[in-house]
PDB file of C-alpha atoms in Angstrom:
ATOM      1  CA  MET A1377      -2.896 -34.784 -37.740  1.00  0.00           C
ATOM      2  CA  ILE A1378      -5.323 -34.039 -34.454  1.00  0.00           C
ATOM      3  CA  ASP A1379      -2.273 -33.730 -32.483  1.00  0.00           C
ATOM      4  CA  ILE A1380      -1.242 -30.793 -35.136  1.00  0.00           C
ATOM      5  CA  GLN A1381      -4.460 -29.170 -34.955  1.00  0.00           C
ATOM      6  CA  LYS A1382      -4.090 -29.188 -30.649  1.00  0.00           C
ATOM      7  CA  GLN A1383      -0.559 -27.643 -31.329  1.00  0.00           C
ATOM      8  CA  THR A1384      -1.853 -24.814 -33.737  1.00  0.00           C
ATOM      9  CA  LEU A1385      -4.773 -24.349 -31.242  1.00  0.00           C
ATOM     10  CA  LYS A1386      -2.630 -23.769 -28.279  1.00  0.00           C
ATOM     11  CA  HIS A1387      -0.340 -21.788 -30.193  1.00  0.00           C
ATOM     12  CA  ALA A1388      -3.242 -19.590 -30.902  1.00  0.00           C
ATOM     13  CA  ASN A1389      -4.407 -19.348 -27.592  1.00  0.00           C
ATOM     14  CA  THR A1390      -0.684 -18.380 -26.507  1.00  0.00           C
ATOM     15  CA  LEU A1391      -0.630 -15.854 -29.130  1.00  0.00           C
ATOM     16  CA  GLN A1392      -4.300 -14.627 -28.167  1.00  0.00           C
ATOM     17  CA  GLY A1393      -3.102 -14.089 -24.381  1.00  0.00           C
ATOM     18  CA  VAL A1394       0.087 -12.302 -25.670  1.00  0.00           C
ATOM     19  CA  ILE A1395      -2.346  -9.915 -27.916  1.00  0.00           C
ATOM     20  CA  GLY A1396      -5.098  -9.492 -25.077  1.00  0.00           C
ATOM     21  CA  ASP A1397      -2.403  -7.933 -22.690  1.00  0.00           C
ATOM     22  CA  ASN A1398      -2.144 -11.196 -20.375  1.00  0.00           C
ATOM     23  CA  LEU A1399       1.641 -11.111 -20.228  1.00  0.00           C
ATOM     24  CA  PHE A1400       1.719 -11.721 -16.241  1.00  0.00           C
ATOM     25  CA  PRO A1401      -0.297 -12.949 -13.576  1.00  0.00           C
ATOM     26  CA  GLU A1402      -3.316 -11.280 -12.961  1.00  0.00           C
ATOM     27  CA  LEU A1403      -4.693 -10.189  -9.130  1.00  0.00           C
ATOM     28  CA  GLN A1404      -7.099 -12.998  -8.257  1.00  0.00           C
ATOM     29  CA  HIS A1405      -8.449 -11.778  -5.009  1.00  0.00           C
ATOM     30  CA  VAL A1406      -9.645  -8.489  -4.294  1.00  0.00           C
ATOM     31  CA  SER A1407     -10.086  -9.619  -0.757  1.00  0.00           C
ATOM     32  CA  ASP A1408      -6.305  -9.515  -0.156  1.00  0.00           C
ATOM     33  CA  VAL A1409      -6.162  -5.826  -0.993  1.00  0.00           C
ATOM     34  CA  LYS A1410      -9.283  -5.272   1.107  1.00  0.00           C
ATOM     35  CA  GLN A1411      -7.594  -6.970   3.779  1.00  0.00           C
ATOM     36  CA  VAL A1412      -4.382  -5.385   3.547  1.00  0.00           C
ATOM     37  CA  LEU A1413      -6.006  -2.032   3.142  1.00  0.00           C
ATOM     38  CA  GLU A1414      -8.157  -3.037   6.592  1.00  0.00           C
ATOM     39  CA  LEU A1415      -4.933  -3.696   8.247  1.00  0.00           C
ATOM     40  CA  MET A1416      -2.972  -0.618   7.262  1.00  0.00           C
ATOM     41  CA  MET A1417      -6.038   1.824   8.447  1.00  0.00           C
ATOM     42  CA  GLY A1418      -4.957   2.177  11.993  1.00  0.00           C
ATOM     43  CA  LEU A1419      -1.604   2.679  10.617  1.00  0.00           C
ATOM     44  CA  ALA A1420      -2.530   5.203   8.112  1.00  0.00           C
ATOM     45  CA  GLN A1421      -0.017   7.803   8.894  1.00  0.00           C
ATOM     46  CA  ASN A1422       2.284   8.116  11.256  1.00  0.00           C
ATOM     47  CA  ILE A1423       2.385  11.483  13.944  1.00  0.00           C
ATOM     48  CA  SER A1424       5.046  13.938  13.728  1.00  0.00           C
ATOM     49  CA  GLN A1425       7.056  15.082  16.369  1.00  0.00           C
ATOM     50  CA  GLU A1426       4.972  18.148  16.774  1.00  0.00           C
ATOM     51  CA  GLN A1427       1.767  16.434  16.558  1.00  0.00           C
ATOM     52  CA  LEU A1428       3.046  14.180  19.383  1.00  0.00           C
ATOM     53  CA  ARG A1429       4.485  17.382  21.295  1.00  0.00           C
ATOM     54  CA  ALA A1430       1.120  18.884  21.076  1.00  0.00           C
ATOM     55  CA  VAL A1431      -0.751  15.451  22.184  1.00  0.00           C
ATOM     56  CA  ILE A1432       1.670  15.673  24.940  1.00  0.00           C
ATOM     57  CA  PHE A1433       1.035  18.825  26.157  1.00  0.00           C
ATOM     58  CA  LEU A1434      -2.795  18.793  26.137  1.00  0.00           C
ATOM     59  CA  ASN A1435      -2.717  15.630  28.410  1.00  0.00           C
ATOM     60  CA  GLN A1436      -0.129  17.776  30.635  1.00  0.00           C
ATOM     61  CA  LEU A1437      -2.593  20.432  30.416  1.00  0.00           C
ATOM     62  CA  GLY A1438      -5.627  18.862  31.446  1.00  0.00           C
ATOM     63  CA  GLU A1439      -3.807  17.108  34.425  1.00  0.00           C
ATOM     64  CA  ASN A1440      -3.288  20.587  36.060  1.00  0.00           C
ATOM     65  CA  LYS A1441      -5.970  20.644  38.935  1.00  0.00           C
ATOM     66  CA  LEU A1442      -5.853  24.068  39.460  1.00  0.00           C
ATOM     67  CA  ILE A1443      -6.971  24.843  35.749  1.00  0.00           C
ATOM     68  CA  HIS A1444      -9.126  21.826  35.599  1.00  0.00           C
ATOM     69  CA  PRO A1445     -10.451  20.631  38.907  1.00  0.00           C
ATOM     70  CA  ASN A1446     -13.300  18.428  37.088  1.00  0.00           C
ATOM     71  CA  GLY A1447     -10.908  16.182  35.249  1.00  0.00           C
ATOM     72  CA  ASN A1448      -9.054  15.976  31.873  1.00  0.00           C
ATOM     73  CA  PRO A1449     -11.196  17.745  29.228  1.00  0.00           C
ATOM     74  CA  TYR A1450      -8.805  17.085  26.659  1.00  0.00           C
ATOM     75  CA  GLU A1451      -8.686  13.309  27.064  1.00  0.00           C
ATOM     76  CA  LYS A1452     -11.501  12.827  23.941  1.00  0.00           C
ATOM     77  CA  LEU A1453      -9.914  15.057  21.715  1.00  0.00           C
ATOM     78  CA  THR A1454      -6.201  13.630  22.385  1.00  0.00           C
ATOM     79  CA  LYS A1455      -7.806   9.869  22.015  1.00  0.00           C
ATOM     80  CA  ASP A1456      -9.569  11.000  18.745  1.00  0.00           C
ATOM     81  CA  ILE A1457      -6.513  12.484  17.136  1.00  0.00           C
ATOM     82  CA  MET A1458      -4.579   9.454  17.869  1.00  0.00           C
ATOM     83  CA  THR A1459      -6.830   7.028  16.315  1.00  0.00           C
ATOM     84  CA  ASP A1460      -9.666   8.130  14.146  1.00  0.00           C
ATOM     85  CA  TYR A1461      -8.102  11.724  12.782  1.00  0.00           C
ATOM     86  CA  LYS A1462      -4.522  10.461  11.992  1.00  0.00           C
ATOM     87  CA  THR A1463      -6.458   8.036   9.600  1.00  0.00           C
ATOM     88  CA  ALA A1464      -8.898  10.769   8.480  1.00  0.00           C
ATOM     89  CA  VAL A1465      -6.546  12.880   7.230  1.00  0.00           C
ATOM     90  CA  ALA A1466      -4.108  10.168   5.855  1.00  0.00           C
ATOM     91  CA  ASN A1467      -2.581  10.631   2.484  1.00  0.00           C
ATOM     92  CA  PRO A1468      -4.231   8.949  -0.504  1.00  0.00           C
ATOM     93  CA  ALA A1469      -0.638   8.353  -1.614  1.00  0.00           C
ATOM     94  CA  PHE A1470      -0.029   6.170   0.945  1.00  0.00           C
ATOM     95  CA  TYR A1471      -3.049   4.068   0.385  1.00  0.00           C
ATOM     96  CA  LEU A1472      -2.292   3.889  -3.651  1.00  0.00           C
ATOM     97  CA  ASP A1473       1.257   2.967  -3.124  1.00  0.00           C
ATOM     98  CA  THR A1474       0.309  -0.188  -0.978  1.00  0.00           C
ATOM     99  CA  ILE A1475      -2.064  -1.454  -3.647  1.00  0.00           C
ATOM    100  CA  GLU A1476       0.776  -0.546  -6.285  1.00  0.00           C
ATOM    101  CA  GLU A1477       2.993  -2.731  -4.152  1.00  0.00           C
ATOM    102  CA  LEU A1478       0.467  -5.560  -4.489  1.00  0.00           C
ATOM    103  CA  ILE A1479       0.491  -5.510  -7.978  1.00  0.00           C
ATOM    104  CA  PRO A1480       2.946  -8.246  -9.860  1.00  0.00           C
ATOM    105  CA  LYS A1481       5.869  -6.606 -11.461  1.00  0.00           C
ATOM    106  CA  PRO A1482       7.117  -7.802 -14.956  1.00  0.00           C
ATOM    107  CA  PRO A1483      10.529  -9.322 -15.105  1.00  0.00           C
ATOM    108  CA  LYS A1484      13.758  -7.049 -16.078  1.00  0.00           C
ATOM    109  CA  PRO A1485      14.676  -8.214 -19.385  1.00  0.00           C
ATOM    110  CA  VAL A1486      17.955  -9.360 -19.445  1.00  0.00           C
ATOM    111  CA  VAL A1487      19.972  -8.125 -22.515  1.00  0.00           C
ATOM    112  CA  PHE A1488      22.980  -9.913 -23.988  1.00  0.00           C
ATOM    113  CA  ALA A1489      25.717  -7.974 -26.441  1.00  0.00           C
ATOM    114  CA  PRO A1490      26.767 -10.050 -29.535  1.00  0.00           C
ATOM    115  CA  SER A1491      29.974 -10.877 -27.414  1.00  0.00           C
ATOM    116  CA  GLY A1492      27.936 -12.269 -25.091  1.00  0.00           C
ATOM    117  CA  LYS A1493      28.231  -9.920 -22.083  1.00  0.00           C
ATOM    118  CA  GLN A1494      25.440  -8.970 -20.284  1.00  0.00           C
ATOM    119  CA  VAL A1495      24.217  -5.174 -21.044  1.00  0.00           C
ATOM    120  CA  ASN A1496      22.826  -3.116 -18.031  1.00  0.00           C
ATOM    121  CA  THR A1497      19.441  -1.540 -19.711  1.00  0.00           C
ATOM    122  CA  GLY A1498      19.092   1.006 -16.751  1.00  0.00           C
ATOM    123  CA  ARG A1499      15.927   0.084 -15.901  1.00  0.00           C
ATOM    124  CA  GLU A1500      15.914  -0.026 -12.321  1.00  0.00           C
TER     125      GLU A1500
END
């Protein structure tokens, strides 16, 4: 009798888990997401060819001793563009896509026809 009660309680907990939307594993550690995002901060946005050409042009312009005899006045600007500014103007979708990829995906359903052949559901 006690085994039946334990089994019924186990089934009830399973049913409650399904009803409570606990079908798939939950993300246990926020620190993992934070660590990935901190790693990606320096990689936030690729510099386009045009932007890279502009940085190279500023560096070459700053090295011209006829125009700038006291040194390269653009050095701090080009350094900031390559580090701080590229993360400041990064598209938020970049970070959202990263977070979305960290969330476990539900398994794809496998559907069989009455003949026993697998049916493609069209979900990719």
